């Protein structure tokens, strides 16, 4: 599918239409699934079955507006904002740990609330860390092997990861570690999990959830039931049974199980394929980025959203231990949806400035009337042939390798 290009605009202003359609499709599917999964609880607790639907739609609208604005802003302008954004995100992560300031839900202090509006600082920290590391590493790509660069990288990533880990939010800390490609963060996360009784219980429950089917293993078992009940084509949108008080958090952490219950194997595979397409287009944008900063931003955003989606779906399928993390664009949550869409807007802007594919296709020689072959004439002014000797394989414009 061709890239979307407005009339009269150069090729470098094109948007990735495939990526845009995938994100819009996931967002619309998420709104429908949030309404289906939360309607019963909202009716029972708030006497309004559309309560969560309204808030999710509002956040989706704000996120889409932010995505369109971010897609129009040259991502190089974020260089001056990268450090202030990281500082603000760090302060918010500290504030959420202060008793009386952060809101504690299910033993985790992850939200800051002002009336009915709540934000999750960890979502902003992901985007801020990606922007900061992109410009910071991009400026040091020629001395990336030096110990000072590695120490600074570990310190910045470790501070953000440690603050998120202290909430505690092990799932988001692991995602941040994956975004930053810091293997040390994974080791620290595992050590921290083994040192906390609740997390040790999660690991043992992952190994055998039927050991305590009415307690620690209840959510994992009900999530598997949700996927199994859907069969091939599902019970129908809105007709799922697991959301009727069986599955905890049906419209946030466990929404993929509700999706499998109502849309079946076909629906879950469709969502997986959409995220795979998102990953492909994100990597494609990173490879065609005009500079190292753009490539790093595209890599970070793609890794963040795709890896987080994999973690959520793997938890529901009991492939990894239970952890509370949302499914991007689909789970209920204003911070996750809005910040994720803004990040996609930045990714679209990187793709908008991407280098066009430099493939050369030779034309077959045409025949003269007398049957002799006629080669096409050279197109440049000097009349020289286009196949210049010594011309190497085209490389991305941001690569540090020297073209031969």
CSV table of C-alpha atoms in Angstrom, one decimal:
chain,number,residue,atom,x,y,z
A,1,UNK,CA,0.0,0.0,0.0
A,2,UNK,CA,1.4,3.4,-0.9
A,3,UNK,CA,2.1,6.1,1.6
A,4,UNK,CA,-0.4,8.8,2.0
A,5,UNK,CA,0.8,12.0,0.3
A,6,UNK,CA,-1.1,15.3,0.0
A,7,UNK,CA,-1.2,17.0,-3.4
A,8,UNK,CA,1.7,19.3,-4.0
A,9,UNK,CA,3.8,18.1,-1.1
A,10,UNK,CA,7.2,16.5,-1.5
A,11,UNK,CA,7.9,12.9,-0.9
A,12,UNK,CA,9.5,13.6,2.5
A,13,UNK,CA,6.1,14.8,3.9
A,14,UNK,CA,4.4,11.4,3.3
A,15,UNK,CA,2.7,9.6,6.2
A,16,UNK,CA,2.8,5.8,6.7
A,17,UNK,CA,-0.8,5.0,5.8
A,18,UNK,CA,-0.5,1.3,6.9
A,19,UNK,CA,0.8,2.2,10.3
A,20,UNK,CA,-1.9,4.9,10.7
A,21,UNK,CA,-4.7,2.4,9.7
A,22,UNK,CA,-3.4,-0.2,12.1
A,23,UNK,CA,-3.3,2.2,15.1
A,24,UNK,CA,-6.8,3.6,14.3
A,25,UNK,CA,-8.1,0.0,14.0
A,26,UNK,CA,-6.6,-1.0,17.3
A,27,UNK,CA,-8.0,2.1,19.0
A,28,UNK,CA,-11.5,1.6,17.7
A,29,UNK,CA,-11.4,-2.1,18.6
A,30,UNK,CA,-10.2,-1.0,22.1
A,31,UNK,CA,-13.2,1.4,22.6
A,32,UNK,CA,-15.6,-1.4,21.6
A,33,UNK,CA,-14.0,-3.9,23.9
A,34,UNK,CA,-13.8,-1.5,26.8
A,35,UNK,CA,-17.6,-0.8,26.5
A,36,UNK,CA,-18.3,-4.6,26.3
A,37,UNK,CA,-16.0,-5.5,29.2
A,38,UNK,CA,-16.9,-2.6,31.5
A,39,UNK,CA,-20.6,-2.1,30.9
A,40,UNK,CA,-21.8,-4.6,33.6
A,41,UNK,CA,-19.5,-3.2,36.3
A,42,UNK,CA,-20.3,0.4,35.4
A,43,UNK,CA,-24.0,-0.3,35.6
A,44,UNK,CA,-23.7,-2.1,38.9
A,45,UNK,CA,-21.4,0.4,40.6
A,46,UNK,CA,-22.3,3.7,38.9
A,47,UNK,CA,-25.7,3.0,37.4
A,48,UNK,CA,-24.3,4.1,34.0
A,49,UNK,CA,-23.1,1.4,31.6
A,50,UNK,CA,-21.4,4.0,29.4
A,51,UNK,CA,-19.3,5.5,32.0
A,52,UNK,CA,-16.0,3.9,31.0
A,53,UNK,CA,-16.9,4.2,27.4
A,54,UNK,CA,-17.2,8.0,27.7
A,55,UNK,CA,-13.9,8.4,29.4
A,56,UNK,CA,-12.1,6.1,27.0
A,57,UNK,CA,-13.6,7.9,24.0
A,58,UNK,CA,-12.5,11.3,25.5
A,59,UNK,CA,-9.0,10.1,26.0
A,60,UNK,CA,-8.9,8.5,22.5
A,61,UNK,CA,-10.0,11.9,21.0
A,62,UNK,CA,-7.3,13.8,23.0
A,63,UNK,CA,-4.7,11.2,22.0
A,64,UNK,CA,-5.6,11.3,18.3
A,65,UNK,CA,-5.4,15.1,18.4
A,66,UNK,CA,-2.0,14.8,20.1
A,67,UNK,CA,-1.0,12.2,17.5
A,68,UNK,CA,-1.9,14.5,14.6
A,69,UNK,CA,0.0,17.5,16.2
A,70,UNK,CA,3.0,15.3,16.9
A,71,UNK,CA,3.0,14.0,13.3
A,72,UNK,CA,3.3,17.6,12.1
A,73,UNK,CA,6.1,18.7,14.4
A,74,UNK,CA,9.7,18.0,13.2
A,75,UNK,CA,11.0,15.5,15.7
A,76,UNK,CA,14.4,17.3,15.8
A,77,UNK,CA,12.7,20.1,17.8
A,78,UNK,CA,12.3,17.7,20.7
A,79,UNK,CA,16.0,17.9,21.3
A,80,UNK,CA,15.6,21.0,23.6
A,81,UNK,CA,12.6,19.4,25.3
A,82,UNK,CA,14.1,16.0,26.0
A,83,UNK,CA,15.9,16.8,29.2
A,84,UNK,CA,13.1,18.9,30.7
A,85,UNK,CA,10.5,16.2,29.8
A,86,UNK,CA,12.7,13.6,31.5
A,87,UNK,CA,13.1,15.8,34.6
A,88,UNK,CA,9.3,16.4,34.8
A,89,UNK,CA,8.7,12.6,34.4
A,90,UNK,CA,11.1,11.9,37.2
A,91,UNK,CA,9.5,14.4,39.5
A,92,UNK,CA,6.1,12.8,38.8
A,93,UNK,CA,7.4,9.4,39.5
A,94,UNK,CA,8.8,10.6,42.8
A,95,UNK,CA,5.5,12.4,43.6
A,96,UNK,CA,3.5,9.3,43.1
A,97,UNK,CA,5.5,7.6,45.9
A,98,UNK,CA,4.7,10.3,48.5
A,99,UNK,CA,1.9,9.2,50.9
A,100,UNK,CA,-1.1,11.4,50.4
A,101,UNK,CA,0.0,12.6,46.9
A,102,UNK,CA,-0.1,9.3,45.0
A,103,UNK,CA,-3.2,7.2,44.8
A,104,UNK,CA,-2.8,3.6,45.9
A,105,UNK,CA,-4.9,0.9,44.2
A,106,UNK,CA,-4.4,-2.8,45.0
A,107,UNK,CA,-1.2,-2.1,47.0
A,108,UNK,CA,0.5,-0.1,44.2
A,109,UNK,CA,0.9,3.7,44.1
A,110,UNK,CA,0.9,4.3,40.4
A,111,UNK,CA,-1.6,7.2,39.8
A,112,UNK,CA,-1.9,10.9,40.5
A,113,UNK,CA,-5.6,12.0,40.7
A,114,UNK,CA,-7.4,15.3,40.5
A,115,UNK,CA,-11.0,14.6,40.9
A,116,UNK,CA,-12.2,12.1,38.3
A,117,UNK,CA,-9.1,12.5,36.2
A,118,UNK,CA,-6.1,10.3,36.9
A,119,UNK,CA,-2.7,10.1,35.2
A,120,UNK,CA,-0.1,7.4,35.4
A,121,UNK,CA,3.4,9.0,35.4
A,122,UNK,CA,5.1,5.8,34.2
A,123,UNK,CA,3.4,6.2,30.8
A,124,UNK,CA,4.9,9.7,30.4
A,125,UNK,CA,8.2,8.4,31.6
A,126,UNK,CA,8.4,5.8,28.8
A,127,UNK,CA,8.1,8.5,26.1
A,128,UNK,CA,10.4,10.9,27.9
A,129,UNK,CA,13.1,8.3,28.3
A,130,UNK,CA,12.9,7.3,24.6
A,131,UNK,CA,13.3,10.9,23.5
A,132,UNK,CA,16.2,11.6,25.9
A,133,UNK,CA,18.1,8.4,25.1
A,134,UNK,CA,17.6,9.0,21.4
A,135,UNK,CA,19.2,12.4,21.3
A,136,UNK,CA,21.8,11.5,24.0
A,137,UNK,CA,22.9,8.3,22.3
A,138,UNK,CA,22.6,9.8,18.9
A,139,UNK,CA,25.1,12.5,19.8
A,140,UNK,CA,27.5,9.9,21.2
A,141,UNK,CA,27.3,7.3,18.5
A,142,UNK,CA,30.9,7.7,17.5
A,143,UNK,CA,32.1,7.0,21.1
A,144,UNK,CA,29.4,4.5,22.1
A,145,UNK,CA,32.1,1.9,23.3
A,146,UNK,CA,33.5,4.3,25.9
A,147,UNK,CA,32.8,3.4,29.6
A,148,UNK,CA,31.4,6.9,30.3
A,149,UNK,CA,28.6,6.5,27.8
A,150,UNK,CA,27.7,3.1,29.2
A,151,UNK,CA,27.7,4.4,32.8
A,152,UNK,CA,25.5,7.3,31.9
A,153,UNK,CA,23.1,5.1,30.0
A,154,UNK,CA,22.8,2.7,33.0
A,155,UNK,CA,22.4,5.6,35.5
A,156,UNK,CA,19.6,7.3,33.5
A,157,UNK,CA,17.7,4.1,32.8
A,158,UNK,CA,18.3,2.7,36.3
A,159,UNK,CA,16.8,5.8,38.0
A,160,UNK,CA,13.6,5.7,35.9
A,161,UNK,CA,13.3,1.9,36.2
A,162,UNK,CA,14.0,2.0,40.0
A,163,UNK,CA,11.3,4.6,40.6
A,164,UNK,CA,8.7,2.6,38.6
A,165,UNK,CA,9.8,-0.6,40.3
A,166,UNK,CA,9.3,1.1,43.7
A,167,UNK,CA,5.6,1.8,43.0
A,168,UNK,CA,5.7,-1.3,42.7
A,169,UNK,CA,5.1,-1.9,39.0
A,170,UNK,CA,7.3,-4.7,37.8
A,171,UNK,CA,5.7,-5.0,34.4
A,172,UNK,CA,6.4,-1.4,33.4
A,173,UNK,CA,9.9,-1.6,34.8
A,174,UNK,CA,10.5,-4.6,32.6
A,175,UNK,CA,9.1,-2.7,29.6
A,176,UNK,CA,11.4,0.3,30.4
A,177,UNK,CA,14.3,-2.1,30.6
A,178,UNK,CA,13.5,-3.5,27.2
A,179,UNK,CA,13.1,-0.1,25.7
A,180,UNK,CA,16.6,0.9,27.0
A,181,UNK,CA,18.1,-2.5,26.1
A,182,UNK,CA,19.6,-2.6,29.6
A,183,UNK,CA,20.2,-6.2,30.6
A,184,UNK,CA,21.1,-5.1,34.0
A,185,UNK,CA,17.5,-3.9,34.6
A,186,UNK,CA,16.2,-7.4,33.9
A,187,UNK,CA,18.7,-8.9,36.5
A,188,UNK,CA,17.7,-6.3,39.1
A,189,UNK,CA,14.0,-7.0,38.4
A,190,UNK,CA,14.4,-10.7,38.9
A,191,UNK,CA,16.4,-10.1,42.1
A,192,UNK,CA,13.7,-7.8,43.4
A,193,UNK,CA,10.9,-10.3,42.5
A,194,UNK,CA,12.6,-13.1,44.5
A,195,UNK,CA,13.1,-10.8,47.5
A,196,UNK,CA,9.4,-9.9,47.8
A,197,UNK,CA,7.0,-12.5,49.1
A,198,UNK,CA,4.1,-11.3,46.9
A,199,UNK,CA,6.2,-11.6,43.8
A,200,UNK,CA,7.6,-15.0,44.8
A,201,UNK,CA,3.9,-16.1,45.1
A,202,UNK,CA,3.3,-14.8,41.6
A,203,UNK,CA,6.1,-16.8,40.2
A,204,UNK,CA,5.0,-20.0,41.9
A,205,UNK,CA,1.4,-19.3,40.8
A,206,UNK,CA,2.7,-19.0,37.2
A,207,UNK,CA,4.2,-22.5,37.5
A,208,UNK,CA,1.0,-24.0,38.8
A,209,UNK,CA,-2.0,-21.7,38.9
A,210,UNK,CA,-4.3,-24.6,39.9
A,211,UNK,CA,-2.4,-24.9,43.2
A,212,UNK,CA,-4.6,-22.1,44.6
A,213,UNK,CA,-7.5,-21.9,42.1
A,214,UNK,CA,-9.7,-19.7,44.3
A,215,UNK,CA,-6.9,-17.4,45.4
A,216,UNK,CA,-3.6,-16.5,43.8
A,217,UNK,CA,-4.2,-18.5,40.6
A,218,UNK,CA,-7.8,-17.3,40.1
A,219,UNK,CA,-7.1,-14.6,37.6
A,220,UNK,CA,-4.7,-16.7,35.5
A,221,UNK,CA,-7.3,-19.5,35.4
A,222,UNK,CA,-10.2,-17.3,34.5
A,223,UNK,CA,-8.1,-15.6,31.7
A,224,UNK,CA,-7.4,-19.1,30.2
A,225,UNK,CA,-11.1,-19.9,30.5
A,226,UNK,CA,-11.9,-16.7,28.6
A,227,UNK,CA,-9.6,-17.7,25.7
A,228,UNK,CA,-11.0,-21.2,25.7
A,229,UNK,CA,-14.7,-20.3,25.8
A,230,UNK,CA,-14.4,-18.1,22.7
A,231,UNK,CA,-13.4,-21.1,20.4
A,232,UNK,CA,-12.8,-20.2,16.8
A,233,UNK,CA,-15.2,-17.3,16.2
A,234,UNK,CA,-16.1,-16.3,19.8
A,235,UNK,CA,-19.4,-15.9,21.6
A,236,UNK,CA,-20.1,-12.6,19.9
A,237,UNK,CA,-19.3,-9.0,20.8
A,238,UNK,CA,-21.0,-8.2,24.1
A,239,UNK,CA,-22.0,-11.8,24.7
A,240,UNK,CA,-18.9,-13.0,26.7
A,241,UNK,CA,-19.4,-14.6,30.1
A,242,UNK,CA,-16.1,-14.1,31.8
A,243,UNK,CA,-16.8,-10.3,32.4
A,244,UNK,CA,-19.8,-11.1,34.6
A,245,UNK,CA,-17.9,-11.1,37.8
A,246,UNK,CA,-15.6,-14.0,37.0
A,247,UNK,CA,-12.5,-12.3,35.5
A,248,UNK,CA,-10.8,-9.5,37.6
A,249,UNK,CA,-10.0,-6.3,35.7
A,250,UNK,CA,-11.9,-7.3,32.5
A,251,UNK,CA,-11.5,-3.9,30.8
A,252,UNK,CA,-7.9,-3.2,31.7
A,253,UNK,CA,-5.2,-5.9,32.4
A,254,UNK,CA,-7.4,-8.8,31.2
A,255,UNK,CA,-9.1,-7.3,28.2
A,256,UNK,CA,-7.3,-9.6,25.9
A,257,UNK,CA,-9.1,-12.5,27.6
A,258,UNK,CA,-12.5,-10.8,27.0
A,259,UNK,CA,-11.5,-10.2,23.4
A,260,UNK,CA,-10.7,-13.9,23.0
A,261,UNK,CA,-14.0,-14.9,24.7
A,262,UNK,CA,-16.2,-12.6,22.5
A,263,UNK,CA,-14.2,-12.6,19.2
A,264,UNK,CA,-12.5,-16.0,19.5
A,265,UNK,CA,-9.3,-17.2,18.0
A,266,UNK,CA,-10.0,-15.2,14.8
A,267,UNK,CA,-10.2,-12.0,16.8
A,268,UNK,CA,-7.0,-12.7,18.9
A,269,UNK,CA,-5.0,-13.6,15.8
A,270,UNK,CA,-6.2,-10.4,14.1
A,271,UNK,CA,-5.0,-8.3,17.0
A,272,UNK,CA,-1.6,-10.1,17.0
A,273,UNK,CA,-1.3,-9.6,13.3
A,274,UNK,CA,-2.1,-5.9,13.7
A,275,UNK,CA,0.8,-5.5,16.2
A,276,UNK,CA,3.1,-7.5,13.9
A,277,UNK,CA,2.3,-5.1,11.1
A,278,UNK,CA,2.9,-2.2,13.5
A,279,UNK,CA,6.3,-3.7,14.4
A,280,UNK,CA,7.2,-4.1,10.7
A,281,UNK,CA,6.3,-0.6,9.8
A,282,UNK,CA,8.1,0.8,12.9
A,283,UNK,CA,11.3,-1.0,12.0
A,284,UNK,CA,10.9,0.1,8.4
A,285,UNK,CA,10.7,3.7,9.5
A,286,UNK,CA,13.7,3.3,11.8
A,287,UNK,CA,15.8,1.9,8.9
A,288,UNK,CA,14.8,4.8,6.6
A,289,UNK,CA,15.2,7.5,9.2
A,290,UNK,CA,17.2,10.5,8.0
A,291,UNK,CA,19.5,10.5,11.1
A,292,UNK,CA,20.5,8.5,14.1
A,293,UNK,CA,18.1,10.4,16.4
A,294,UNK,CA,15.1,9.6,14.3
A,295,UNK,CA,16.2,5.9,14.0
A,296,UNK,CA,16.5,5.7,17.8
A,297,UNK,CA,13.2,7.3,18.4
A,298,UNK,CA,11.5,5.0,16.0
A,299,UNK,CA,13.2,2.0,17.5
A,300,UNK,CA,12.2,3.0,21.1
A,301,UNK,CA,8.6,3.7,20.3
A,302,UNK,CA,8.2,0.5,18.3
A,303,UNK,CA,9.9,-1.6,21.0
A,304,UNK,CA,7.8,0.0,23.8
A,305,UNK,CA,4.4,-0.6,22.2
A,306,UNK,CA,5.0,-4.0,20.7
A,307,UNK,CA,6.8,-5.4,23.7
A,308,UNK,CA,4.2,-4.1,26.1
A,309,UNK,CA,1.5,-5.7,23.9
A,310,UNK,CA,3.3,-9.0,23.9
A,311,UNK,CA,3.7,-8.9,27.7
A,312,UNK,CA,0.0,-8.3,28.2
A,313,UNK,CA,-1.1,-11.1,25.8
A,314,UNK,CA,1.5,-13.5,27.2
A,315,UNK,CA,0.2,-12.9,30.7
A,316,UNK,CA,-3.3,-13.7,29.7
A,317,UNK,CA,-2.1,-16.8,27.9
A,318,UNK,CA,-0.1,-17.8,31.1
A,319,UNK,CA,3.2,-17.7,29.1
A,320,UNK,CA,4.8,-15.5,31.7
A,321,UNK,CA,4.0,-14.7,35.4
A,322,UNK,CA,1.1,-12.4,36.2
A,323,UNK,CA,1.8,-8.7,36.1
A,324,UNK,CA,-0.5,-5.7,35.8
A,325,UNK,CA,0.2,-4.0,32.4
A,326,UNK,CA,-2.2,-2.7,29.8
A,327,UNK,CA,-2.7,-3.7,26.2
A,328,UNK,CA,-1.7,-0.6,24.1
A,329,UNK,CA,-4.6,1.1,22.3
A,330,UNK,CA,-7.1,-1.5,23.6
A,331,UNK,CA,-7.1,-1.5,27.4
A,332,UNK,CA,-9.0,1.1,29.3
A,333,UNK,CA,-6.7,3.9,30.6
A,334,UNK,CA,-6.4,7.6,29.7
A,335,UNK,CA,-2.6,7.9,30.2
A,336,UNK,CA,-1.7,4.8,28.3
A,337,UNK,CA,-4.0,5.5,25.4
A,338,UNK,CA,-3.2,9.3,25.1
A,339,UNK,CA,0.6,9.0,25.5
A,340,UNK,CA,0.7,6.0,23.2
A,341,UNK,CA,-1.1,7.8,20.4
A,342,UNK,CA,1.2,10.9,20.8
A,343,UNK,CA,4.2,8.5,20.5
A,344,UNK,CA,2.7,7.2,17.3
A,345,UNK,CA,2.4,10.7,16.0
A,346,UNK,CA,6.1,11.2,16.7
A,347,UNK,CA,6.8,7.9,14.9
A,348,UNK,CA,4.8,9.1,11.9
A,349,UNK,CA,6.8,12.3,11.8
A,350,UNK,CA,10.0,10.3,11.7
A,351,UNK,CA,8.5,8.3,8.8
A,352,UNK,CA,7.4,11.5,7.1
A,353,UNK,CA,11.0,12.6,6.8
A,354,UNK,CA,12.3,9.1,6.0
A,355,UNK,CA,14.7,8.6,3.1
A,356,UNK,CA,13.0,7.2,0.0
A,357,UNK,CA,13.9,3.7,-1.1
A,358,UNK,CA,17.0,3.9,-3.4
A,359,UNK,CA,16.4,0.9,-5.6
A,360,UNK,CA,17.5,1.0,-9.2
A,361,UNK,CA,15.7,-1.1,-11.9
A,362,UNK,CA,17.4,-1.5,-15.2
A,363,UNK,CA,15.2,-1.2,-18.3
A,364,UNK,CA,15.2,-3.7,-21.0
A,365,UNK,CA,16.9,-2.4,-24.2
A,366,UNK,CA,14.4,-1.4,-26.9
A,367,UNK,CA,14.6,-2.6,-30.5
A,368,UNK,CA,15.1,-0.4,-33.5
A,369,UNK,CA,13.1,-1.0,-36.6
A,370,UNK,CA,15.9,-2.9,-38.2
A,371,UNK,CA,16.0,-5.3,-35.2
A,372,UNK,CA,19.1,-3.9,-33.5
A,373,UNK,CA,19.1,-3.3,-29.8
A,374,UNK,CA,19.0,0.4,-28.7
A,375,UNK,CA,20.1,1.3,-25.2
A,376,UNK,CA,18.3,4.2,-23.4
A,377,UNK,CA,20.0,7.5,-23.5
A,378,UNK,CA,21.7,8.9,-20.3
A,379,UNK,CA,19.4,11.3,-18.4
A,380,UNK,CA,22.0,13.6,-16.8
A,381,UNK,CA,23.2,16.8,-18.5
A,382,UNK,CA,26.7,15.6,-19.1
A,383,UNK,CA,25.4,12.6,-21.0
A,384,UNK,CA,27.3,10.2,-18.7
A,385,UNK,CA,26.0,6.9,-17.9
A,386,UNK,CA,24.0,6.4,-14.7
A,387,UNK,CA,25.9,3.3,-13.7
A,388,UNK,CA,29.0,5.0,-12.3
A,389,UNK,CA,31.9,2.7,-11.4
A,390,UNK,CA,32.6,2.2,-7.7
A,391,UNK,CA,29.0,2.9,-6.6
A,392,UNK,CA,28.3,0.8,-3.5
A,393,UNK,CA,25.2,-0.6,-1.9
A,394,UNK,CA,22.9,2.2,-0.7
A,395,UNK,CA,23.1,2.7,3.1
A,396,UNK,CA,20.7,4.6,5.5
A,397,UNK,CA,21.5,8.3,5.6
A,398,UNK,CA,22.0,8.1,9.4
A,399,UNK,CA,24.6,5.3,9.3
A,400,UNK,CA,28.1,6.0,10.5
A,401,UNK,CA,29.7,3.8,7.8
A,402,UNK,CA,31.5,5.4,5.0
A,403,UNK,CA,30.0,5.0,1.5
A,404,UNK,CA,32.4,3.5,-1.0
